[in-house]
Amino acid sequence: MNQPATDTFADHTLPLAERVADLLGRLSTAEKISLLYQHQPAVPRLGLAAFRTGTEALHGLAWLGQATVFPQAVGLASSWDPELVSRVGAAVGTEVRGSHRKDPTGAGLNVWAPVVNPLRDPRWGRNEEGYSEDPYLTGVMGCAYAGGLRGDHPRYLRTAPTLKHFLGYNNETDRDVTSSVLGPRVLHEYELPAFRAPIATGAAVAVMASYNLVNGRPAHVTPLIETQLRRWTDEDVLVVSDAGAPSLLAGRQGYYPDHVAGAAAALRAGLDSFTEIGPDPTETVRRVTEALATGLITEADIDAAVRRILSVRFRLGEFDPDEGNPYAAISAEVVNCPEHQALARQAVAGTVVLLRNTGVLPLAADRLRRIAVI
């Protein structure tokens, strides 16, 4: 990374908001628009390195190569042990840091985990990614895992956890054109609490919008981002898109007449980071640039999104000396280390649940010898 000049944003003794505002004011409009894409380019003149959102870290990093593999989320929840789940999250976050130290572009520090969608339908093909059908238990486990990923330092983030998928996401078939009908009671008593807990406690600092529609409106432009999600905390909450979802707004969803209008609507609704398929930002940059030129969005809309992006990057310690950041020195030696392997074995043991029938279930012991619980 190029070292930044001794400007206000580089002064780690100043308040975060002041530093972010200073850096934002030094970026050109074109530079700010370029930061709205998942693969953010470097800005050498200001000392900004390239940055990427989206490292999958649901139960380890094995998809990036060698790493400790922990039980799936639904298994971790079966432990009924938030402290154990928090330690698993901390181990995964530490391995993210170690992998990032080895390969900064391959392992980004914005992690896409945990999944806190309540598992409302047993037929969903991704139920192993979530914790429970119960929103309270899901919120508790989501706080535990995200808190481990985040770390407990008052200033710096170990990683930047991103909750998935906001909102009402429990369908894989035609997931981008189906609508989840959420009445007020279902919304406030069932769907929102699992997301609210990790955001309100500061365990998670980001959220991913879901592919589906909510009450007939694409989740990527739902007003709930601003009327609910961002009112749960005084801190900036980064909102990222799911892969390819921004193009669905004027594509399969047909909600807007063209992609420029779709991109503009997403920004106005509170989306900060556009994820498409692949690292090429050309189309996203073109759409946002045209939306600005035609008055569909303002510079203030862009500034709001970039401010939230930069806020997370500052909290990860990107612009500060390494000496004060306890996570900066984590090396690749932690990846799949013996300590984490032992923790994985402990977590596996914790997922085992023994059931005993005391007469509640109508099962005749004299006629049944074995039962499979799926």
mmCIF file of C-alpha atoms in Angstrom:
data_model
loop_
_atom_site.group_PDB
_atom_site.id
_atom_site.type_symbol
_atom_site.label_atom_id
_atom_site.label_comp_id
_atom_site.label_asym_id
_atom_site.label_seq_id
_atom_site.Cartn_x
_atom_site.Cartn_y
_atom_site.Cartn_z
ATOM 1 C CA MET A 1 0.000 0.000 0.000
ATOM 2 C CA ASN A 2 1.221 3.523 -0.738
ATOM 3 C CA GLN A 3 1.654 5.458 2.453
ATOM 4 C CA PRO A 4 -0.826 8.334 2.791
ATOM 5 C CA ALA A 5 0.399 11.864 3.223
ATOM 6 C CA THR A 6 0.195 13.422 6.665
ATOM 7 C CA ASP A 7 -3.295 14.740 6.062
ATOM 8 C CA THR A 8 -6.245 14.953 8.416
ATOM 9 C CA PHE A 9 -7.632 11.545 7.442
ATOM 10 C CA ALA A 10 -4.263 9.936 8.225
ATOM 11 C CA ASP A 11 -4.176 11.358 11.753
ATOM 12 C CA HIS A 12 -5.303 8.435 13.896
ATOM 13 C CA THR A 13 -5.753 10.676 16.936
ATOM 14 C CA LEU A 14 -8.732 12.455 15.366
ATOM 15 C CA PRO A 15 -12.380 11.312 15.595
ATOM 16 C CA LEU A 16 -13.493 8.792 12.987
ATOM 17 C CA ALA A 17 -16.208 10.999 11.495
ATOM 18 C CA GLU A 18 -13.750 13.851 10.961
ATOM 19 C CA ARG A 19 -11.236 11.580 9.241
ATOM 20 C CA VAL A 20 -13.846 10.009 6.979
ATOM 21 C CA ALA A 21 -15.212 13.422 5.994
ATOM 22 C CA ASP A 22 -11.721 14.668 5.191
ATOM 23 C CA LEU A 23 -10.885 11.709 2.966
ATOM 24 C CA LEU A 24 -14.273 11.865 1.275
ATOM 25 C CA GLY A 25 -13.643 15.518 0.434
ATOM 26 C CA ARG A 26 -10.328 14.682 -1.237
ATOM 27 C CA LEU A 27 -11.825 12.101 -3.627
ATOM 28 C CA SER A 28 -12.976 13.137 -7.085
ATOM 29 C CA THR A 29 -16.464 12.222 -8.227
ATOM 30 C CA ALA A 30 -15.064 9.529 -10.525
ATOM 31 C CA GLU A 31 -12.981 8.071 -7.682
ATOM 32 C CA LYS A 32 -15.995 7.971 -5.384
ATOM 33 C CA ILE A 33 -18.109 6.185 -7.981
ATOM 34 C CA SER A 34 -15.352 3.615 -8.484
ATOM 35 C CA LEU A 35 -15.520 2.764 -4.757
ATOM 36 C CA LEU A 36 -19.176 1.766 -5.074
ATOM 37 C CA TYR A 37 -18.241 -1.502 -6.769
ATOM 38 C CA GLN A 38 -17.310 -4.663 -4.873
ATOM 39 C CA HIS A 39 -13.767 -4.599 -6.241
ATOM 40 C CA GLN A 40 -12.654 -1.112 -5.205
ATOM 41 C CA PRO A 41 -9.574 0.119 -7.072
ATOM 42 C CA ALA A 42 -6.578 1.722 -5.430
ATOM 43 C CA VAL A 43 -6.258 5.511 -5.302
ATOM 44 C CA PRO A 44 -2.458 5.853 -5.161
ATOM 45 C CA ARG A 45 -2.387 9.638 -4.863
ATOM 46 C CA LEU A 46 -4.175 9.360 -1.506
ATOM 47 C CA GLY A 47 -2.613 6.115 -0.353
ATOM 48 C CA LEU A 48 -5.775 4.020 -0.678
ATOM 49 C CA ALA A 49 -5.091 0.396 -1.475
ATOM 50 C CA ALA A 50 -7.448 -1.800 -3.461
ATOM 51 C CA PHE A 51 -10.258 -3.183 -1.302
ATOM 52 C CA ARG A 52 -12.808 -5.932 -1.878
ATOM 53 C CA THR A 53 -16.017 -6.769 -0.073
ATOM 54 C CA GLY A 54 -17.205 -10.328 0.168
ATOM 55 C CA THR A 55 -15.124 -13.035 1.834
ATOM 56 C CA GLU A 56 -17.387 -15.992 2.608
ATOM 57 C CA ALA A 57 -16.771 -17.040 6.201
ATOM 58 C CA LEU A 58 -19.874 -18.894 7.336
ATOM 59 C CA HIS A 59 -18.032 -21.738 9.081
ATOM 60 C CA GLY A 60 -14.442 -21.361 7.912
ATOM 61 C CA LEU A 61 -12.418 -20.384 4.846
ATOM 62 C CA ALA A 62 -11.840 -23.721 3.143
ATOM 63 C CA TRP A 63 -13.137 -22.363 -0.169
ATOM 64 C CA LEU A 64 -9.969 -20.229 -0.302
ATOM 65 C CA GLY A 65 -7.665 -23.193 0.289
ATOM 66 C CA GLN A 66 -6.378 -24.790 3.449
ATOM 67 C CA ALA A 67 -8.290 -23.613 6.501
ATOM 68 C CA THR A 68 -10.014 -24.922 9.607
ATOM 69 C CA VAL A 69 -13.499 -26.205 8.796
ATOM 70 C CA PHE A 70 -16.072 -25.779 11.547
ATOM 71 C CA PRO A 71 -19.594 -27.267 11.683
ATOM 72 C CA GLN A 72 -22.340 -25.694 9.608
ATOM 73 C CA ALA A 73 -24.306 -22.927 11.311
ATOM 74 C CA VAL A 74 -27.346 -25.083 12.061
ATOM 75 C CA GLY A 75 -25.029 -27.495 13.853
ATOM 76 C CA LEU A 76 -23.381 -24.720 15.842
ATOM 77 C CA ALA A 77 -26.801 -23.534 16.998
ATOM 78 C CA SER A 78 -27.551 -27.067 18.162
ATOM 79 C CA SER A 79 -24.813 -26.644 20.734
ATOM 80 C CA TRP A 80 -26.959 -24.076 22.584
ATOM 81 C CA ASP A 81 -23.618 -22.533 23.543
ATOM 82 C CA PRO A 82 -23.145 -18.882 22.472
ATOM 83 C CA GLU A 83 -19.708 -18.745 24.074
ATOM 84 C CA LEU A 84 -18.540 -21.664 21.945
ATOM 85 C CA VAL A 85 -20.016 -20.088 18.814
ATOM 86 C CA SER A 86 -18.258 -16.822 19.645
ATOM 87 C CA ARG A 87 -14.914 -18.623 19.926
ATOM 88 C CA VAL A 88 -15.536 -20.281 16.563
ATOM 89 C CA GLY A 89 -16.261 -16.861 15.052
ATOM 90 C CA ALA A 90 -13.067 -15.471 16.563
ATOM 91 C CA ALA A 91 -11.045 -18.347 15.135
ATOM 92 C CA VAL A 92 -12.519 -17.856 11.663
ATOM 93 C CA GLY A 93 -11.939 -14.103 11.874
ATOM 94 C CA THR A 94 -8.349 -14.685 12.912
ATOM 95 C CA GLU A 95 -7.826 -16.999 9.940
ATOM 96 C CA VAL A 96 -9.335 -14.328 7.677
ATOM 97 C CA ARG A 97 -6.734 -11.887 8.992
ATOM 98 C CA GLY A 98 -3.967 -14.420 8.485
ATOM 99 C CA SER A 99 -5.118 -15.195 4.948
ATOM 100 C CA HIS A 100 -5.418 -11.481 4.222
ATOM 101 C CA ARG A 101 -1.869 -10.903 5.397
ATOM 102 C CA LYS A 102 -0.719 -13.557 2.925
ATOM 103 C CA ASP A 103 -3.017 -12.539 0.059
ATOM 104 C CA PRO A 104 -4.716 -9.137 0.539
ATOM 105 C CA THR A 105 -6.644 -9.307 -2.728
ATOM 106 C CA GLY A 106 -7.807 -12.908 -2.340
ATOM 107 C CA ALA A 107 -9.022 -12.691 1.263
ATOM 108 C CA GLY A 108 -10.798 -9.450 2.014
ATOM 109 C CA LEU A 109 -11.633 -8.295 5.523
ATOM 110 C CA ASN A 110 -15.322 -7.661 4.847
ATOM 111 C CA VAL A 111 -16.770 -11.091 5.574
ATOM 112 C CA TRP A 112 -20.173 -12.247 4.374
ATOM 113 C CA ALA A 113 -21.392 -14.034 7.498
ATOM 114 C CA PRO A 114 -23.397 -14.974 9.473
ATOM 115 C CA VAL A 115 -26.711 -15.969 7.872
ATOM 116 C CA VAL A 116 -29.496 -14.893 10.254
ATOM 117 C CA ASN A 117 -32.557 -15.678 8.150
ATOM 118 C CA PRO A 118 -34.923 -17.651 10.407
ATOM 119 C CA LEU A 119 -35.349 -21.126 8.943
ATOM 120 C CA ARG A 120 -39.085 -20.847 8.395
ATOM 121 C CA ASP A 121 -39.450 -23.622 5.789
ATOM 122 C CA PRO A 122 -37.774 -27.044 6.181
ATOM 123 C CA ARG A 123 -37.814 -27.458 2.387
ATOM 124 C CA TRP A 124 -35.340 -24.603 1.852
ATOM 125 C CA GLY A 125 -32.200 -26.076 0.359
ATOM 126 C CA ARG A 126 -29.915 -23.834 2.400
ATOM 127 C CA ASN A 127 -31.204 -24.401 5.912
ATOM 128 C CA GLU A 128 -27.757 -25.611 6.955
ATOM 129 C CA GLU A 129 -26.531 -22.014 6.546
ATOM 130 C CA GLY A 130 -28.832 -20.596 9.225
ATOM 131 C CA TYR A 131 -29.138 -21.189 12.947
ATOM 132 C CA SER A 132 -32.751 -21.900 13.775
ATOM 133 C CA GLU A 133 -36.422 -21.417 12.992
ATOM 134 C CA ASP A 134 -36.599 -19.347 16.173
ATOM 135 C CA PRO A 135 -35.757 -15.637 15.772
ATOM 136 C CA TYR A 136 -34.536 -15.259 19.345
ATOM 137 C CA LEU A 137 -32.086 -18.160 19.169
ATOM 138 C CA THR A 138 -30.982 -16.997 15.723
ATOM 139 C CA GLY A 139 -30.329 -13.508 17.089
ATOM 140 C CA VAL A 140 -28.328 -14.865 20.033
ATOM 141 C CA MET A 141 -26.182 -17.091 17.820
ATOM 142 C CA GLY A 142 -25.843 -14.373 15.198
ATOM 143 C CA CYS A 143 -24.545 -11.995 17.858
ATOM 144 C CA ALA A 144 -22.121 -14.632 19.123
ATOM 145 C CA TYR A 145 -20.643 -15.549 15.741
ATOM 146 C CA ALA A 146 -20.558 -11.986 14.380
ATOM 147 C CA GLY A 147 -19.055 -10.781 17.649
ATOM 148 C CA GLY A 148 -16.265 -13.323 17.323
ATOM 149 C CA LEU A 149 -15.596 -12.264 13.740
ATOM 150 C CA ARG A 150 -15.626 -8.613 14.774
ATOM 151 C CA GLY A 151 -13.386 -8.929 17.804
ATOM 152 C CA ASP A 152 -13.633 -7.102 21.112
ATOM 153 C CA HIS A 153 -11.252 -4.196 20.545
ATOM 154 C CA PRO A 154 -12.972 -0.847 21.246
ATOM 155 C CA ARG A 155 -11.473 0.804 18.156
ATOM 156 C CA TYR A 156 -10.484 -1.778 15.544
ATOM 157 C CA LEU A 157 -12.400 -4.549 13.816
ATOM 158 C CA ARG A 158 -10.863 -7.986 13.411
ATOM 159 C CA THR A 159 -13.115 -8.338 10.368
ATOM 160 C CA ALA A 160 -16.283 -6.554 9.227
ATOM 161 C CA PRO A 161 -19.166 -9.080 9.584
ATOM 162 C CA THR A 162 -22.059 -8.841 7.118
ATOM 163 C CA LEU A 163 -25.452 -10.311 8.001
ATOM 164 C CA LYS A 164 -27.271 -12.250 5.265
ATOM 165 C CA HIS A 165 -29.837 -11.936 3.664
ATOM 166 C CA PHE A 166 -32.108 -8.936 4.290
ATOM 167 C CA LEU A 167 -35.028 -9.900 4.178
ATOM 168 C CA GLY A 168 -37.500 -12.817 4.039
ATOM 169 C CA TYR A 169 -35.072 -15.036 2.132
ATOM 170 C CA ASN A 170 -36.088 -18.699 2.294
ATOM 171 C CA ASN A 171 -36.607 -19.725 -1.319
ATOM 172 C CA GLU A 172 -34.070 -20.969 -3.840
ATOM 173 C CA THR A 173 -36.274 -21.724 -6.855
ATOM 174 C CA ASP A 174 -36.863 -18.497 -8.829
ATOM 175 C CA ARG A 175 -35.554 -16.672 -5.784
ATOM 176 C CA ASP A 176 -35.074 -13.447 -7.722
ATOM 177 C CA VAL A 177 -38.693 -13.122 -8.847
ATOM 178 C CA THR A 178 -40.651 -14.499 -5.901
ATOM 179 C CA SER A 179 -42.032 -12.192 -3.232
ATOM 180 C CA SER A 180 -42.078 -12.898 0.504
ATOM 181 C CA VAL A 181 -45.356 -11.630 1.936
ATOM 182 C CA LEU A 182 -44.570 -10.254 5.385
ATOM 183 C CA GLY A 183 -47.403 -8.737 7.365
ATOM 184 C CA PRO A 184 -46.617 -6.291 10.195
ATOM 185 C CA ARG A 185 -46.665 -8.927 12.926
ATOM 186 C CA VAL A 186 -44.536 -11.441 10.996
ATOM 187 C CA LEU A 187 -42.154 -8.644 10.042
ATOM 188 C CA HIS A 188 -41.655 -7.212 13.525
ATOM 189 C CA GLU A 189 -41.946 -10.355 15.638
ATOM 190 C CA TYR A 190 -40.273 -12.888 13.362
ATOM 191 C CA GLU A 191 -38.143 -11.506 10.536
ATOM 192 C CA LEU A 192 -36.538 -8.339 11.884
ATOM 193 C CA PRO A 193 -35.466 -9.432 15.418
ATOM 194 C CA ALA A 194 -32.775 -11.839 14.186
ATOM 195 C CA PHE A 195 -31.174 -8.989 12.209
ATOM 196 C CA ARG A 196 -31.738 -6.329 14.841
ATOM 197 C CA ALA A 197 -29.842 -8.052 17.641
ATOM 198 C CA PRO A 198 -26.388 -8.238 15.958
ATOM 199 C CA ILE A 199 -26.708 -4.701 14.553
ATOM 200 C CA ALA A 200 -27.977 -3.088 17.758
ATOM 201 C CA THR A 201 -25.220 -4.683 19.842
ATOM 202 C CA GLY A 202 -22.502 -3.723 17.351
ATOM 203 C CA ALA A 203 -21.560 -7.341 16.659
ATOM 204 C CA ALA A 204 -22.202 -6.892 12.920
ATOM 205 C CA VAL A 205 -21.361 -3.771 10.928
ATOM 206 C CA ALA A 206 -22.852 -4.625 7.539
ATOM 207 C CA VAL A 207 -25.839 -6.325 5.902
ATOM 208 C CA MET A 208 -26.396 -7.983 2.524
ATOM 209 C CA ALA A 209 -29.701 -7.445 0.753
ATOM 210 C CA SER A 210 -31.488 -10.557 -0.538
ATOM 211 C CA TYR A 211 -32.428 -11.592 -4.069
ATOM 212 C CA ASN A 212 -36.158 -11.866 -3.444
ATOM 213 C CA LEU A 213 -38.875 -9.262 -3.292
ATOM 214 C CA VAL A 214 -40.546 -8.287 -0.016
ATOM 215 C CA ASN A 215 -44.240 -7.481 -0.261
ATOM 216 C CA GLY A 216 -43.857 -7.010 -3.999
ATOM 217 C CA ARG A 217 -40.790 -4.741 -3.866
ATOM 218 C CA PRO A 218 -37.213 -5.925 -4.530
ATOM 219 C CA ALA A 219 -35.319 -6.261 -1.254
ATOM 220 C CA HIS A 220 -32.462 -4.203 -2.675
ATOM 221 C CA VAL A 221 -34.721 -1.145 -2.747
ATOM 222 C CA THR A 222 -36.871 -1.866 0.304
ATOM 223 C CA PRO A 223 -37.527 1.175 2.512
ATOM 224 C CA LEU A 224 -36.828 -1.084 5.484
ATOM 225 C CA ILE A 225 -33.097 -0.419 4.966
ATOM 226 C CA GLU A 226 -33.590 3.149 6.138
ATOM 227 C CA THR A 227 -36.760 2.918 8.239
ATOM 228 C CA GLN A 228 -35.585 -0.084 10.266
ATOM 229 C CA LEU A 229 -32.046 -1.338 9.722
ATOM 230 C CA ARG A 230 -30.178 1.939 10.043
ATOM 231 C CA ARG A 231 -32.216 3.092 13.022
ATOM 232 C CA TRP A 232 -30.997 0.262 15.224
ATOM 233 C CA THR A 233 -27.562 1.816 15.782
ATOM 234 C CA ASP A 234 -25.763 5.155 15.757
ATOM 235 C CA GLU A 235 -22.889 3.664 13.758
ATOM 236 C CA ASP A 236 -22.688 3.513 9.968
ATOM 237 C CA VAL A 237 -24.075 0.237 8.603
ATOM 238 C CA LEU A 238 -22.630 -0.865 5.272
ATOM 239 C CA VAL A 239 -25.210 -2.416 2.920
ATOM 240 C CA VAL A 240 -23.893 -4.648 0.137
ATOM 241 C CA SER A 241 -25.740 -6.330 -2.701
ATOM 242 C CA ASP A 242 -25.835 -10.018 -3.418
ATOM 243 C CA ALA A 243 -23.952 -11.120 -6.533
ATOM 244 C CA GLY A 244 -25.634 -9.892 -9.696
ATOM 245 C CA ALA A 245 -28.652 -8.546 -7.825
ATOM 246 C CA PRO A 246 -28.402 -4.887 -8.945
ATOM 247 C CA SER A 247 -28.867 -5.990 -12.556
ATOM 248 C CA LEU A 248 -32.004 -7.919 -11.618
ATOM 249 C CA LEU A 249 -33.868 -4.702 -10.799
ATOM 250 C CA ALA A 250 -34.297 -3.877 -14.485
ATOM 251 C CA GLY A 251 -33.666 -7.456 -15.607
ATOM 252 C CA ARG A 252 -35.711 -10.454 -14.488
ATOM 253 C CA GLN A 253 -37.535 -8.449 -11.839
ATOM 254 C CA GLY A 254 -38.530 -5.789 -14.359
ATOM 255 C CA TYR A 255 -39.116 -3.286 -11.585
ATOM 256 C CA TYR A 256 -37.342 -0.403 -13.359
ATOM 257 C CA PRO A 257 -37.258 0.503 -17.060
ATOM 258 C CA ASP A 258 -33.473 0.284 -17.404
ATOM 259 C CA HIS A 259 -30.282 -0.442 -15.460
ATOM 260 C CA VAL A 260 -29.459 3.220 -14.909
ATOM 261 C CA ALA A 261 -32.789 3.753 -13.168
ATOM 262 C CA GLY A 262 -32.256 0.559 -11.173
ATOM 263 C CA ALA A 263 -28.800 1.600 -9.973
ATOM 264 C CA ALA A 264 -30.096 5.036 -9.017
ATOM 265 C CA ALA A 265 -33.006 3.569 -7.060
ATOM 266 C CA ALA A 266 -30.708 1.180 -5.207
ATOM 267 C CA LEU A 267 -28.403 4.019 -4.140
ATOM 268 C CA ARG A 268 -31.309 6.172 -3.019
ATOM 269 C CA ALA A 269 -32.712 3.236 -1.028
ATOM 270 C CA GLY A 270 -29.437 2.838 0.870
ATOM 271 C CA LEU A 271 -27.327 0.315 -1.055
ATOM 272 C CA ASP A 272 -23.633 1.173 -0.714
ATOM 273 C CA SER A 273 -21.687 -1.551 -2.524
ATOM 274 C CA PHE A 274 -22.679 -3.086 -5.854
ATOM 275 C CA THR A 275 -21.744 -6.713 -6.451
ATOM 276 C CA GLU A 276 -22.132 -8.108 -9.945
ATOM 277 C CA ILE A 277 -20.599 -11.245 -11.457
ATOM 278 C CA GLY A 278 -16.833 -10.796 -11.611
ATOM 279 C CA PRO A 279 -14.339 -8.045 -10.836
ATOM 280 C CA ASP A 280 -15.062 -5.730 -13.794
ATOM 281 C CA PRO A 281 -16.688 -2.491 -12.533
ATOM 282 C CA THR A 282 -17.291 -0.978 -15.974
ATOM 283 C CA GLU A 283 -21.069 -1.387 -16.178
ATOM 284 C CA THR A 284 -21.732 -0.300 -12.597
ATOM 285 C CA VAL A 285 -19.549 2.777 -13.005
ATOM 286 C CA ARG A 286 -21.293 3.628 -16.285
ATOM 287 C CA ARG A 287 -24.763 3.270 -14.785
ATOM 288 C CA VAL A 288 -24.031 5.349 -11.692
ATOM 289 C CA THR A 289 -22.222 8.004 -13.734
ATOM 290 C CA GLU A 290 -25.181 8.300 -16.105
ATOM 291 C CA ALA A 291 -27.638 8.382 -13.221
ATOM 292 C CA LEU A 292 -25.721 11.312 -11.747
ATOM 293 C CA ALA A 293 -25.511 13.124 -15.085
ATOM 294 C CA THR A 294 -29.248 12.769 -15.706
ATOM 295 C CA GLY A 295 -30.293 13.840 -12.221
ATOM 296 C CA LEU A 296 -31.608 10.493 -11.009
ATOM 297 C CA ILE A 297 -29.189 10.738 -8.088
ATOM 298 C CA THR A 298 -27.171 13.531 -6.526
ATOM 299 C CA GLU A 299 -23.588 13.782 -5.371
ATOM 300 C CA ALA A 300 -24.959 13.558 -1.833
ATOM 301 C CA ASP A 301 -26.371 10.085 -2.591
ATOM 302 C CA ILE A 302 -22.918 8.944 -3.701
ATOM 303 C CA ASP A 303 -21.229 10.606 -0.733
ATOM 304 C CA ALA A 304 -23.532 8.835 1.735
ATOM 305 C CA ALA A 305 -22.647 5.419 0.321
ATOM 306 C CA VAL A 306 -18.915 6.112 0.088
ATOM 307 C CA ARG A 307 -18.879 7.483 3.639
ATOM 308 C CA ARG A 308 -20.237 4.192 4.947
ATOM 309 C CA ILE A 309 -17.720 2.216 2.871
ATOM 310 C CA LEU A 310 -14.802 4.304 4.126
ATOM 311 C CA SER A 311 -16.035 4.117 7.710
ATOM 312 C CA VAL A 312 -15.640 0.325 7.684
ATOM 313 C CA ARG A 313 -12.210 0.563 6.076
ATOM 314 C CA PHE A 314 -11.052 3.011 8.750
ATOM 315 C CA ARG A 315 -12.363 0.745 11.509
ATOM 316 C CA LEU A 316 -10.394 -2.154 10.033
ATOM 317 C CA GLY A 317 -7.274 -0.059 10.646
ATOM 318 C CA GLU A 318 -6.336 0.478 7.024
ATOM 319 C CA PHE A 319 -5.154 4.057 7.497
ATOM 320 C CA ASP A 320 -3.540 3.693 10.929
ATOM 321 C CA PRO A 321 -0.107 2.538 12.105
ATOM 322 C CA ASP A 322 -0.027 -1.212 12.675
ATOM 323 C CA GLU A 323 1.391 -0.824 16.173
ATOM 324 C CA GLY A 324 -1.925 0.118 17.754
ATOM 325 C CA ASN A 325 -4.023 -2.485 15.951
ATOM 326 C CA PRO A 326 -3.871 -5.913 17.650
ATOM 327 C CA TYR A 327 -5.148 -7.628 14.493
ATOM 328 C CA ALA A 328 -2.632 -6.161 12.056
ATOM 329 C CA ALA A 329 0.182 -8.520 13.056
ATOM 330 C CA ILE A 330 -1.795 -11.766 12.615
ATOM 331 C CA SER A 331 0.118 -13.938 10.178
ATOM 332 C CA ALA A 332 -0.760 -16.895 7.958
ATOM 333 C CA GLU A 333 0.577 -19.325 10.597
ATOM 334 C CA VAL A 334 -2.808 -19.177 12.360
ATOM 335 C CA VAL A 335 -4.592 -20.776 9.399
ATOM 336 C CA ASN A 336 -5.619 -24.332 10.316
ATOM 337 C CA CYS A 337 -3.394 -24.221 13.395
ATOM 338 C CA PRO A 338 -3.624 -26.985 16.042
ATOM 339 C CA GLU A 339 -5.546 -24.727 18.419
ATOM 340 C CA HIS A 340 -8.253 -24.133 15.830
ATOM 341 C CA GLN A 341 -8.375 -27.809 14.906
ATOM 342 C CA ALA A 342 -8.991 -28.643 18.560
ATOM 343 C CA LEU A 343 -11.744 -26.024 18.710
ATOM 344 C CA ALA A 344 -13.355 -27.541 15.601
ATOM 345 C CA ARG A 345 -13.438 -30.955 17.294
ATOM 346 C CA GLN A 346 -14.990 -29.386 20.381
ATOM 347 C CA ALA A 347 -17.584 -27.637 18.212
ATOM 348 C CA VAL A 348 -18.462 -30.891 16.453
ATOM 349 C CA ALA A 349 -19.002 -32.597 19.802
ATOM 350 C CA GLY A 350 -21.195 -29.692 20.875
ATOM 351 C CA THR A 351 -23.528 -30.137 17.915
ATOM 352 C CA VAL A 352 -24.606 -33.615 19.023
ATOM 353 C CA VAL A 353 -28.059 -33.554 20.597
ATOM 354 C CA LEU A 354 -29.439 -36.562 22.476
ATOM 355 C CA LEU A 355 -33.211 -36.933 22.515
ATOM 356 C CA ARG A 356 -35.157 -38.885 25.107
ATOM 357 C CA ASN A 357 -38.840 -39.698 24.773
ATOM 358 C CA THR A 358 -40.591 -39.494 28.127
ATOM 359 C CA GLY A 359 -43.994 -40.330 26.714
ATOM 360 C CA VAL A 360 -44.675 -37.098 24.843
ATOM 361 C CA LEU A 361 -44.194 -38.672 21.417
ATOM 362 C CA PRO A 362 -46.621 -41.438 20.352
ATOM 363 C CA LEU A 363 -43.879 -44.012 19.834
ATOM 364 C CA ALA A 364 -44.325 -47.609 20.961
ATOM 365 C CA ALA A 365 -41.038 -48.819 22.404
ATOM 366 C CA ASP A 366 -41.991 -52.441 21.944
ATOM 367 C CA ARG A 367 -42.487 -52.021 18.183
ATOM 368 C CA LEU A 368 -39.740 -49.556 17.226
ATOM 369 C CA ARG A 369 -36.062 -50.411 17.444
ATOM 370 C CA ARG A 370 -34.398 -47.530 15.601
ATOM 371 C CA ILE A 371 -35.503 -44.005 14.728
ATOM 372 C CA ALA A 372 -33.816 -41.550 12.343
ATOM 373 C CA VAL A 373 -34.144 -37.882 13.313
ATOM 374 C CA ILE A 374 -33.532 -35.704 10.243
#
